[in-house]
mmCIF file of C-alpha atoms and ligand atoms in Angstrom:
data_model
loop_
_atom_site.group_PDB
_atom_site.id
_atom_site.type_symbol
_atom_site.label_atom_id
_atom_site.label_comp_id
_atom_site.label_asym_id
_atom_site.label_seq_id
_atom_site.Cartn_x
_atom_site.Cartn_y
_atom_site.Cartn_z
ATOM 1 C CA SER Z 1034 -18.447 8.190 -46.022
ATOM 2 C CA VAL Z 1035 -15.183 6.745 -44.695
ATOM 3 C CA ARG Z 1036 -13.378 9.900 -44.756
ATOM 4 C CA GLU Z 1037 -16.066 11.597 -42.668
ATOM 5 C CA SER Z 1038 -16.404 8.773 -40.087
ATOM 6 C CA GLY Z 1039 -12.516 8.901 -39.708
ATOM 7 C CA GLY Z 1040 -12.597 12.695 -39.118
ATOM 8 C CA ASP Z 1041 -15.273 11.746 -36.355
ATOM 9 C CA LYS Z 1042 -13.009 9.498 -34.547
ATOM 10 C CA ILE Z 1043 -10.164 11.919 -34.489
ATOM 11 C CA VAL Z 1044 -12.590 14.555 -33.035
ATOM 12 C CA SER Z 1045 -14.098 12.254 -30.479
ATOM 13 C CA LEU Z 1046 -10.796 10.873 -29.415
ATOM 14 C CA SER Z 1047 -9.273 14.397 -28.694
ATOM 15 C CA LYS Z 1048 -12.398 15.272 -26.868
ATOM 16 C CA ALA Z 1049 -12.018 12.351 -24.647
ATOM 17 C CA THR Z 1050 -8.170 12.984 -24.133
ATOM 18 C CA HIS Z 1051 -9.234 16.836 -23.439
ATOM 19 C CA LYS Z 1052 -11.601 15.479 -20.665
ATOM 20 C CA ALA Z 1053 -9.014 13.316 -19.089
ATOM 21 C CA LEU Z 1054 -6.728 16.151 -18.951
ATOM 22 C CA ASN Z 1055 -9.223 18.498 -17.493
ATOM 23 C CA ARG Z 1056 -10.053 15.926 -14.866
ATOM 24 C CA LYS Z 1057 -6.452 15.513 -13.808
ATOM 25 C CA ALA Z 1058 -6.046 19.035 -13.760
ATOM 26 C CA LEU Z 1059 -9.030 19.447 -11.602
ATOM 27 C CA ILE Z 1060 -7.809 16.581 -9.288
ATOM 28 C CA GLU Z 1061 -4.394 18.394 -8.892
ATOM 29 C CA LYS Z 1062 -5.960 21.467 -7.878
ATOM 30 C CA ARG Z 1063 -8.398 20.156 -5.506
ATOM 31 C CA LEU Z 1064 -5.900 17.644 -4.069
ATOM 32 C CA LEU Z 1065 -3.529 20.423 -3.104
ATOM 33 C CA GLN Z 1066 -6.423 21.978 -1.320
ATOM 34 C CA ALA Z 1067 -7.687 18.909 0.504
ATOM 35 C CA LEU Z 1068 -3.994 18.480 1.589
ATOM 36 C CA ASP Z 1069 -3.819 21.917 2.837
ATOM 37 C CA GLN Z 1070 -6.896 21.385 5.055
ATOM 38 C CA LYS Z 1071 -5.955 17.848 5.855
ATOM 39 C CA ASN Z 1072 -9.236 16.742 4.243
ATOM 40 C CA LEU Z 1073 -8.075 13.226 3.501
ATOM 41 C CA LYS Z 1074 -9.389 10.428 5.696
ATOM 42 C CA VAL Z 1075 -7.676 7.102 6.418
ATOM 43 C CA LEU Z 1076 -9.228 3.686 6.758
ATOM 44 C CA TYR Z 1077 -7.460 0.686 8.233
ATOM 45 C CA GLN Z 1078 -7.505 -2.856 7.162
ATOM 46 C CA PRO Z 1079 -6.569 -5.685 9.656
ATOM 47 C CA GLN Z 1080 -4.002 -8.194 8.847
ATOM 48 C CA VAL Z 1081 -4.749 -11.616 10.843
ATOM 49 C CA ASN Z 1082 -2.367 -14.578 11.829
ATOM 50 C CA ILE Z 1083 -3.585 -17.530 10.292
ATOM 51 C CA GLU Z 1084 -2.774 -19.789 13.346
ATOM 52 C CA SER Z 1085 -3.812 -17.873 16.066
ATOM 53 C CA GLY Z 1086 -6.671 -15.627 14.345
ATOM 54 C CA LYS Z 1087 -5.361 -12.394 15.990
ATOM 55 C CA ILE Z 1088 -5.014 -9.191 14.388
ATOM 56 C CA THR Z 1089 -1.218 -8.412 14.342
ATOM 57 C CA ALA Z 1090 -1.061 -5.330 12.036
ATOM 58 C CA VAL Z 1091 -3.379 -2.907 10.235
ATOM 59 C CA GLU Z 1092 -2.859 -1.246 6.585
ATOM 60 C CA ALA Z 1093 -3.613 2.363 6.303
ATOM 61 C CA LEU Z 1094 -5.497 3.305 3.103
ATOM 62 C CA VAL Z 1095 -5.927 6.934 1.755
ATOM 63 C CA ARG Z 1096 -9.609 7.895 1.217
ATOM 64 C CA TRP Z 1097 -10.590 11.246 -0.429
ATOM 65 C CA GLU Z 1098 -14.010 12.441 -0.944
ATOM 66 C CA ASP Z 1099 -14.004 15.924 -2.560
ATOM 67 C CA GLU Z 1100 -16.740 18.049 -2.311
ATOM 68 C CA VAL Z 1101 -16.681 19.124 -6.106
ATOM 69 C CA ILE Z 1102 -15.278 15.953 -7.670
ATOM 70 C CA GLY Z 1103 -16.875 13.281 -5.339
ATOM 71 C CA VAL Z 1104 -14.778 10.028 -4.359
ATOM 72 C CA VAL Z 1105 -11.591 9.582 -6.077
ATOM 73 C CA THR Z 1106 -10.330 6.098 -5.419
ATOM 74 C CA PRO Z 1107 -6.762 5.361 -4.650
ATOM 75 C CA ASP Z 1108 -6.259 3.795 -8.004
ATOM 76 C CA GLU Z 1109 -6.957 6.964 -9.736
ATOM 77 C CA LEU Z 1110 -5.581 9.372 -7.163
ATOM 78 C CA ILE Z 1111 -2.057 7.671 -6.611
ATOM 79 C CA PRO Z 1112 -0.869 7.625 -10.020
ATOM 80 C CA ILE Z 1113 -1.753 11.463 -10.394
ATOM 81 C CA ALA Z 1114 -0.126 12.158 -7.163
ATOM 82 C CA GLU Z 1115 2.787 10.187 -8.319
ATOM 83 C CA GLU Z 1116 3.038 12.357 -11.534
ATOM 84 C CA THR Z 1117 2.871 15.609 -9.806
ATOM 85 C CA GLY Z 1118 4.756 14.989 -7.112
ATOM 86 C CA LEU Z 1119 2.037 15.433 -4.469
ATOM 87 C CA ILE Z 1120 2.675 11.534 -3.579
ATOM 88 C CA ASN Z 1121 5.095 13.109 -1.148
ATOM 89 C CA ASN Z 1122 2.433 15.135 0.579
ATOM 90 C CA ILE Z 1123 0.217 12.285 0.890
ATOM 91 C CA GLY Z 1124 3.034 10.186 2.026
ATOM 92 C CA SER Z 1125 3.798 12.606 4.995
ATOM 93 C CA PHE Z 1126 0.029 13.043 5.698
ATOM 94 C CA MET Z 1127 -0.593 9.225 6.170
ATOM 95 C CA LEU Z 1128 2.747 8.749 7.772
ATOM 96 C CA GLU Z 1129 1.853 11.231 10.668
ATOM 97 C CA LYS Z 1130 -2.092 9.890 10.750
ATOM 98 C CA ALA Z 1131 -0.668 6.204 11.042
ATOM 99 C CA CYS Z 1132 1.847 7.057 13.814
ATOM 100 C CA GLU Z 1133 -0.603 8.864 15.828
ATOM 101 C CA GLN Z 1134 -2.984 6.304 15.475
ATOM 102 C CA ALA Z 1135 -0.461 3.642 16.325
ATOM 103 C CA LEU Z 1136 0.312 5.567 19.807
ATOM 104 C CA ILE Z 1137 -3.272 5.829 20.522
ATOM 105 C CA TRP Z 1138 -3.706 1.958 20.239
ATOM 106 C CA LYS Z 1139 -0.692 1.477 22.133
ATOM 107 C CA LYS Z 1140 -1.809 3.679 24.977
ATOM 108 C CA ALA Z 1141 -5.194 1.607 24.813
ATOM 109 C CA GLY Z 1142 -3.133 -1.453 25.181
ATOM 110 C CA PHE Z 1143 -3.055 -2.959 21.849
ATOM 111 C CA ASP Z 1144 0.530 -3.536 20.479
ATOM 112 C CA LEU Z 1145 -0.710 -3.040 16.609
ATOM 113 C CA LYS Z 1146 1.789 -2.373 13.822
ATOM 114 C CA VAL Z 1147 0.547 0.234 11.333
ATOM 115 C CA GLY Z 1148 1.501 -0.086 7.706
ATOM 116 C CA ILE Z 1149 1.699 2.996 5.272
ATOM 117 C CA ASN Z 1150 2.045 2.463 1.576
ATOM 118 C CA SER Z 1151 4.745 4.195 -0.157
ATOM 119 C CA SER Z 1152 6.573 3.918 -3.489
ATOM 120 C CA VAL Z 1153 10.558 3.086 -3.450
ATOM 121 C CA ARG Z 1154 10.649 6.419 -5.457
ATOM 122 C CA GLU Z 1155 9.974 8.217 -2.281
ATOM 123 C CA PHE Z 1156 13.411 6.825 -0.823
ATOM 124 C CA ARG Z 1157 15.363 8.769 -3.724
ATOM 125 C CA ASP Z 1158 14.494 12.122 -1.678
ATOM 126 C CA LYS Z 1159 17.403 12.398 0.562
ATOM 127 C CA ASN Z 1160 15.122 13.547 3.279
ATOM 128 C CA MET Z 1161 13.066 10.567 3.518
ATOM 129 C CA ALA Z 1162 14.534 8.725 6.186
ATOM 130 C CA LYS Z 1163 15.031 11.808 8.303
ATOM 131 C CA ALA Z 1164 11.289 12.862 7.679
ATOM 132 C CA VAL Z 1165 10.419 9.417 8.972
ATOM 133 C CA LEU Z 1166 12.190 9.694 12.017
ATOM 134 C CA ASP Z 1167 11.452 12.894 12.751
ATOM 135 C CA THR Z 1168 7.640 12.394 12.475
ATOM 136 C CA LEU Z 1169 8.118 9.405 14.852
ATOM 137 C CA ALA Z 1170 9.882 11.440 17.390
ATOM 138 C CA LYS Z 1171 7.205 14.183 17.002
ATOM 139 C CA THR Z 1172 4.301 11.866 17.485
ATOM 140 C CA GLY Z 1173 6.171 9.722 20.122
ATOM 141 C CA CYS Z 1174 5.321 6.485 18.173
ATOM 142 C CA PRO Z 1175 7.813 3.808 18.733
ATOM 143 C CA ALA Z 1176 9.548 2.825 15.436
ATOM 144 C CA SER Z 1177 8.631 -0.809 15.818
ATOM 145 C CA LEU Z 1178 4.976 -0.058 15.341
ATOM 146 C CA LEU Z 1179 5.584 1.374 12.064
ATOM 147 C CA GLN Z 1180 5.484 -0.887 8.678
ATOM 148 C CA ILE Z 1181 6.454 0.514 5.247
ATOM 149 C CA GLU Z 1182 4.601 -1.388 2.458
ATOM 150 C CA ILE Z 1183 6.772 -0.635 -0.935
ATOM 151 C CA THR Z 1184 5.578 -1.331 -4.168
ATOM 152 C CA GLU Z 1185 7.833 -2.646 -7.014
ATOM 153 C CA LYS Z 1186 6.213 -0.491 -9.652
ATOM 154 C CA PHE Z 1187 9.516 0.657 -10.973
ATOM 155 C CA ALA Z 1188 12.935 -0.953 -11.893
ATOM 156 C CA LEU Z 1189 15.480 -0.112 -9.495
ATOM 157 C CA GLU Z 1190 18.109 1.871 -11.169
ATOM 158 C CA ALA Z 1191 21.574 0.763 -10.299
ATOM 159 C CA GLU Z 1192 22.591 4.365 -9.366
ATOM 160 C CA ALA Z 1193 19.642 4.994 -7.274
ATOM 161 C CA ALA Z 1194 19.849 1.483 -5.622
ATOM 162 C CA THR Z 1195 22.673 1.977 -3.258
ATOM 163 C CA PHE Z 1196 21.270 5.242 -1.937
ATOM 164 C CA ILE Z 1197 17.810 3.686 -1.376
ATOM 165 C CA THR Z 1198 19.054 0.844 0.307
ATOM 166 C CA GLN Z 1199 21.055 3.116 2.808
ATOM 167 C CA GLN Z 1200 17.838 5.239 3.513
ATOM 168 C CA MET Z 1201 15.874 1.919 4.197
ATOM 169 C CA ARG Z 1202 18.759 0.588 6.482
ATOM 170 C CA LYS Z 1203 18.566 3.384 8.429
ATOM 171 C CA LEU Z 1204 15.256 3.076 9.257
ATOM 172 C CA GLU Z 1205 15.452 -0.576 9.665
ATOM 173 C CA ASN Z 1206 18.194 -0.276 12.320
ATOM 174 C CA GLU Z 1207 15.553 1.992 14.353
ATOM 175 C CA GLY Z 1208 13.062 -0.984 14.118
ATOM 176 C CA ILE Z 1209 10.808 -0.176 11.224
ATOM 177 C CA VAL Z 1210 9.799 -3.090 9.226
ATOM 178 C CA PHE Z 1211 9.644 -3.024 5.579
ATOM 179 C CA VAL Z 1212 6.962 -4.912 3.441
ATOM 180 C CA LEU Z 1213 7.355 -5.730 -0.258
ATOM 181 C CA ASP Z 1214 3.786 -5.127 -1.478
ATOM 182 C CA ASP Z 1215 1.831 -6.757 -4.543
ATOM 183 C CA PHE Z 1216 4.707 -9.364 -4.706
ATOM 184 C CA GLY Z 1217 4.839 -11.420 -7.710
ATOM 185 C CA THR Z 1218 3.293 -8.748 -10.196
ATOM 186 C CA GLY Z 1219 5.826 -6.125 -10.194
ATOM 187 C CA TYR Z 1220 9.130 -5.318 -12.027
ATOM 188 C CA GLY Z 1221 12.239 -6.370 -9.886
ATOM 189 C CA SER Z 1222 10.649 -8.731 -7.105
ATOM 190 C CA PHE Z 1223 14.097 -10.903 -6.679
ATOM 191 C CA ARG Z 1224 16.283 -7.935 -7.248
ATOM 192 C CA TYR Z 1225 14.446 -5.982 -4.650
ATOM 193 C CA MET Z 1226 14.575 -8.943 -2.333
ATOM 194 C CA GLN Z 1227 18.340 -9.256 -2.974
ATOM 195 C CA ILE Z 1228 19.261 -5.686 -2.084
ATOM 196 C CA LEU Z 1229 16.645 -4.029 0.046
ATOM 197 C CA PRO Z 1230 16.004 -4.797 4.109
ATOM 198 C CA ILE Z 1231 12.681 -6.581 3.313
ATOM 199 C CA ASP Z 1232 10.960 -8.218 6.242
ATOM 200 C CA THR Z 1233 7.926 -9.474 4.970
ATOM 201 C CA LEU Z 1234 6.433 -10.458 1.300
ATOM 202 C CA LYS Z 1235 2.690 -9.452 0.659
ATOM 203 C CA ILE Z 1236 1.702 -11.644 -2.236
ATOM 204 C CA ASP Z 1237 -0.585 -9.750 -4.633
ATOM 205 C CA GLN Z 1238 -4.361 -9.970 -4.531
ATOM 206 C CA THR Z 1239 -4.362 -11.073 -8.232
ATOM 207 C CA PHE Z 1240 -2.960 -14.740 -7.329
ATOM 208 C CA THR Z 1241 -5.269 -14.985 -4.305
ATOM 209 C CA ARG Z 1242 -8.489 -14.138 -6.722
ATOM 210 C CA SER Z 1243 -7.628 -17.186 -8.956
ATOM 211 C CA LEU Z 1244 -6.387 -19.436 -6.344
ATOM 212 C CA MET Z 1245 -9.314 -21.673 -6.089
ATOM 213 C CA LYS Z 1246 -9.602 -21.700 -10.075
ATOM 214 C CA SER Z 1247 -6.112 -22.469 -11.139
ATOM 215 C CA GLU Z 1248 -3.905 -25.445 -10.317
ATOM 216 C CA LYS Z 1249 -0.974 -23.157 -11.904
ATOM 217 C CA THR Z 1250 -1.684 -20.303 -9.328
ATOM 218 C CA GLN Z 1251 -1.787 -22.894 -6.474
ATOM 219 C CA LYS Z 1252 1.668 -23.911 -7.323
ATOM 220 C CA LEU Z 1253 2.941 -20.411 -7.730
ATOM 221 C CA MET Z 1254 1.389 -19.358 -4.425
ATOM 222 C CA LEU Z 1255 2.854 -22.191 -2.702
ATOM 223 C CA GLY Z 1256 6.337 -21.399 -4.383
ATOM 224 C CA MET Z 1257 6.089 -17.927 -3.198
ATOM 225 C CA VAL Z 1258 5.363 -18.842 0.339
ATOM 226 C CA GLN Z 1259 8.237 -21.131 0.409
ATOM 227 C CA LEU Z 1260 10.436 -18.871 -1.143
ATOM 228 C CA GLY Z 1261 9.617 -16.196 1.359
ATOM 229 C CA LYS Z 1262 10.020 -18.870 4.356
ATOM 230 C CA SER Z 1263 13.341 -19.993 2.987
ATOM 231 C CA MET Z 1264 14.661 -16.427 3.143
ATOM 232 C CA ASP Z 1265 13.051 -16.072 6.909
ATOM 233 C CA LEU Z 1266 10.592 -13.538 5.801
ATOM 234 C CA ASN Z 1267 6.946 -13.185 6.846
ATOM 235 C CA VAL Z 1268 4.579 -14.156 4.157
ATOM 236 C CA VAL Z 1269 1.319 -12.189 3.748
ATOM 237 C CA ALA Z 1270 -1.565 -13.102 1.460
ATOM 238 C CA GLU Z 1271 -3.540 -10.111 0.324
ATOM 239 C CA GLY Z 1272 -7.242 -10.297 -1.197
ATOM 240 C CA VAL Z 1273 -8.291 -13.343 0.782
ATOM 241 C CA GLU Z 1274 -12.181 -13.216 0.560
ATOM 242 C CA THR Z 1275 -13.175 -16.646 1.520
ATOM 243 C CA ALA Z 1276 -12.674 -19.310 4.037
ATOM 244 C CA GLU Z 1277 -11.540 -21.770 1.304
ATOM 245 C CA GLN Z 1278 -8.702 -19.425 0.204
ATOM 246 C CA ALA Z 1279 -7.570 -19.238 3.891
ATOM 247 C CA ASN Z 1280 -7.359 -22.779 4.617
ATOM 248 C CA LEU Z 1281 -5.590 -23.363 1.536
ATOM 249 C CA LEU Z 1282 -2.983 -20.668 2.253
ATOM 250 C CA LYS Z 1283 -2.778 -21.901 5.558
ATOM 251 C CA SER Z 1284 -1.714 -25.225 4.455
ATOM 252 C CA PHE Z 1285 0.733 -23.639 2.376
ATOM 253 C CA GLY Z 1286 2.491 -22.423 5.359
ATOM 254 C CA CYS Z 1287 1.436 -18.780 4.762
ATOM 255 C CA ASP Z 1288 1.590 -16.652 8.199
ATOM 256 C CA THR Z 1289 -0.744 -13.855 7.636
ATOM 257 C CA ILE Z 1290 -3.904 -13.062 5.666
ATOM 258 C CA GLN Z 1291 -5.634 -9.733 4.732
ATOM 259 C CA GLY Z 1292 -8.869 -9.284 2.829
ATOM 260 C CA TYR Z 1293 -12.445 -8.955 3.027
ATOM 261 C CA HIS Z 1294 -12.715 -12.415 4.689
ATOM 262 C CA ILE Z 1295 -11.333 -10.807 7.750
ATOM 263 C CA SER Z 1296 -12.589 -7.268 7.102
ATOM 264 C CA LYS Z 1297 -12.828 -4.531 4.618
ATOM 265 C CA PRO Z 1298 -10.646 -1.245 5.292
ATOM 266 C CA VAL Z 1299 -12.632 0.429 8.360
ATOM 267 C CA THR Z 1300 -12.182 3.329 10.780
ATOM 268 C CA PRO Z 1301 -10.089 3.216 13.934
ATOM 269 C CA GLU Z 1302 -13.278 2.814 16.135
ATOM 270 C CA GLU Z 1303 -14.409 -0.442 14.090
ATOM 271 C CA ILE Z 1304 -10.604 -1.914 14.356
ATOM 272 C CA GLU Z 1305 -10.958 -1.795 18.146
ATOM 273 C CA ILE Z 1306 -14.125 -3.489 17.933
ATOM 274 C CA LEU Z 1307 -12.471 -6.240 15.844
ATOM 275 C CA LEU Z 1308 -9.457 -6.349 18.415
ATOM 276 C CA VAL Z 1309 -11.661 -6.877 21.413
ATOM 277 C CA LYS Z 1310 -13.756 -9.752 19.656
HETATM 278 P P1 C2E K 2418 -2.396 -2.024 -1.794
HETATM 279 O O1 C2E K 2418 -1.584 -1.302 -0.972
HETATM 280 O O2 C2E K 2418 -1.983 -3.504 -2.389
HETATM 281 O O3 C2E K 2418 -3.876 -2.257 -0.963
HETATM 282 C C1 C2E K 2418 -4.662 -3.229 -1.034
HETATM 283 C C2 C2E K 2418 -6.040 -2.880 -1.998
HETATM 284 O O4 C2E K 2418 -6.729 -3.781 -1.997
HETATM 285 C C3 C2E K 2418 -6.702 -1.701 -1.284
HETATM 286 O O5 C2E K 2418 -7.569 -0.749 -2.316
HETATM 287 C C4 C2E K 2418 -7.996 -2.525 -0.508
HETATM 288 O O6 C2E K 2418 -8.996 -1.935 -0.024
HETATM 289 C C5 C2E K 2418 -8.355 -3.802 -1.431
HETATM 290 N N1 C2E K 2418 -8.531 -4.877 -0.929
HETATM 291 C C6 C2E K 2418 -8.193 -5.424 0.278
HETATM 292 N N2 C2E K 2418 -8.795 -6.532 0.518
HETATM 293 C C7 C2E K 2418 -9.458 -7.068 -0.617
HETATM 294 C C8 C2E K 2418 -10.249 -8.144 -0.843
HETATM 295 O O7 C2E K 2418 -10.359 -9.140 -0.229
HETATM 296 N N3 C2E K 2418 -10.933 -8.105 -1.967
HETATM 297 C C9 C2E K 2418 -10.881 -6.842 -2.966
HETATM 298 N N4 C2E K 2418 -11.272 -7.010 -4.058
HETATM 299 N N5 C2E K 2418 -10.012 -5.840 -2.489
HETATM 300 C C10 C2E K 2418 -9.273 -5.941 -1.436
HETATM 301 P P2 C2E K 2418 -7.290 0.465 -2.091
HETATM 302 O O8 C2E K 2418 -7.726 1.107 -0.612
HETATM 303 O O9 C2E K 2418 -8.347 1.083 -3.133
HETATM 304 O O10 C2E K 2418 -6.023 0.785 -2.616
HETATM 305 C C11 C2E K 2418 -5.532 0.518 -3.836
HETATM 306 C C12 C2E K 2418 -3.946 0.887 -3.874
HETATM 307 O O11 C2E K 2418 -3.792 1.977 -3.851
HETATM 308 C C13 C2E K 2418 -3.138 0.022 -2.734
HETATM 309 O O12 C2E K 2418 -2.777 -1.138 -3.032
HETATM 310 C C14 C2E K 2418 -2.075 0.884 -2.917
HETATM 311 O O13 C2E K 2418 -0.859 0.664 -3.785
HETATM 312 C C15 C2E K 2418 -2.469 2.326 -3.094
HETATM 313 N N6 C2E K 2418 -2.596 3.184 -1.925
HETATM 314 C C16 C2E K 2418 -3.759 3.220 -1.125
HETATM 315 N N7 C2E K 2418 -3.597 4.246 -0.231
HETATM 316 C C17 C2E K 2418 -2.413 4.676 -0.483
HETATM 317 C C18 C2E K 2418 -1.523 5.588 0.276
HETATM 318 O O14 C2E K 2418 -2.102 6.134 1.352
HETATM 319 N N8 C2E K 2418 -0.198 6.059 -0.258
HETATM 320 C C19 C2E K 2418 0.112 5.272 -1.335
HETATM 321 N N9 C2E K 2418 1.415 5.681 -1.688
HETATM 322 N N10 C2E K 2418 -0.569 4.529 -1.923
HETATM 323 C C20 C2E K 2418 -1.893 4.044 -1.393
HETATM 324 MG MG1 MG K 2419 -0.419 -1.870 0.359
HETATM 325 MG MG1 MG K 2420 -0.927 -4.865 -2.258
HETATM 326 MG MG1 MG K 2421 -2.380 -3.612 -4.731
#
């Protein structure tokens, strides 16, 4: 009967919810342990200047394969980490790794900027700027080699904005570069651009993906590149997978590209191979 099938639905829905909650709890528990044992890995994805073809920076991306759960992708991991507060631990782990790696490359003669991802929310923590500067000091990595990519997932509350801006300016004054990640998809792109010390716009890969199929997208991306240039910002396009996309973006005046067309995220050793090519 209808009633029975309706009843089934409720049971299966709650089962699914239950399963999701269990997985989340398991991920949280295993993540704590992984962070404790520094069991997370970092891959680096190069960014290439379109004109010169040279790698100018790399982005550090977290990778986690747990022995019990298996691979947990960043798309699953990061939201859970944000919810549970463990994002700060991931943030400090990635920061330290990135700084150590940037210094290794500098000593090997490569002046390569290394970018880490961070949520604007992390800058609400009053210790954030100091923690970043302490890590630079501890590792010996020059501030000028560090990029911080921030996402615009959240609207910037007026009360927090002044404080966050101050924290970021403190770091900017030391030479750290800020990148506005996933540009064009977020909450408050223009407001972020207006108040935060942003140096680079990174146009979200969803635009790149439909670039060759949609004239509308072409106009949008051209507009975004021009907007960035008019504000003296560097403009990066992410998710570039073909030469066709790269050429069109070059004709738009885009400075830098990142994506499978250049390389997937790879180990530091593989980055070095790409650097000397
Ligand atoms: P994101 O910062 O926008 O990074 C770009 C994502 O797109 C990466 O996925 C990268 O592997 C993928 N990608 C790059 N080029 C291409 C391409 O040509 N085609 C396609 N289809 N994909 C491409 P990943 O590593 O899975 O990370 C997803 C997101 O998770 C990142 O997006 C970032 O927001 C977040 N994330 C990753 N690592 C960290 C981290 O250490 N800390 C924080 N807070 N977030 C992170
Ligand atoms: Mg990023
Ligand atoms: Mg992005
Ligand atoms: Mg993204």
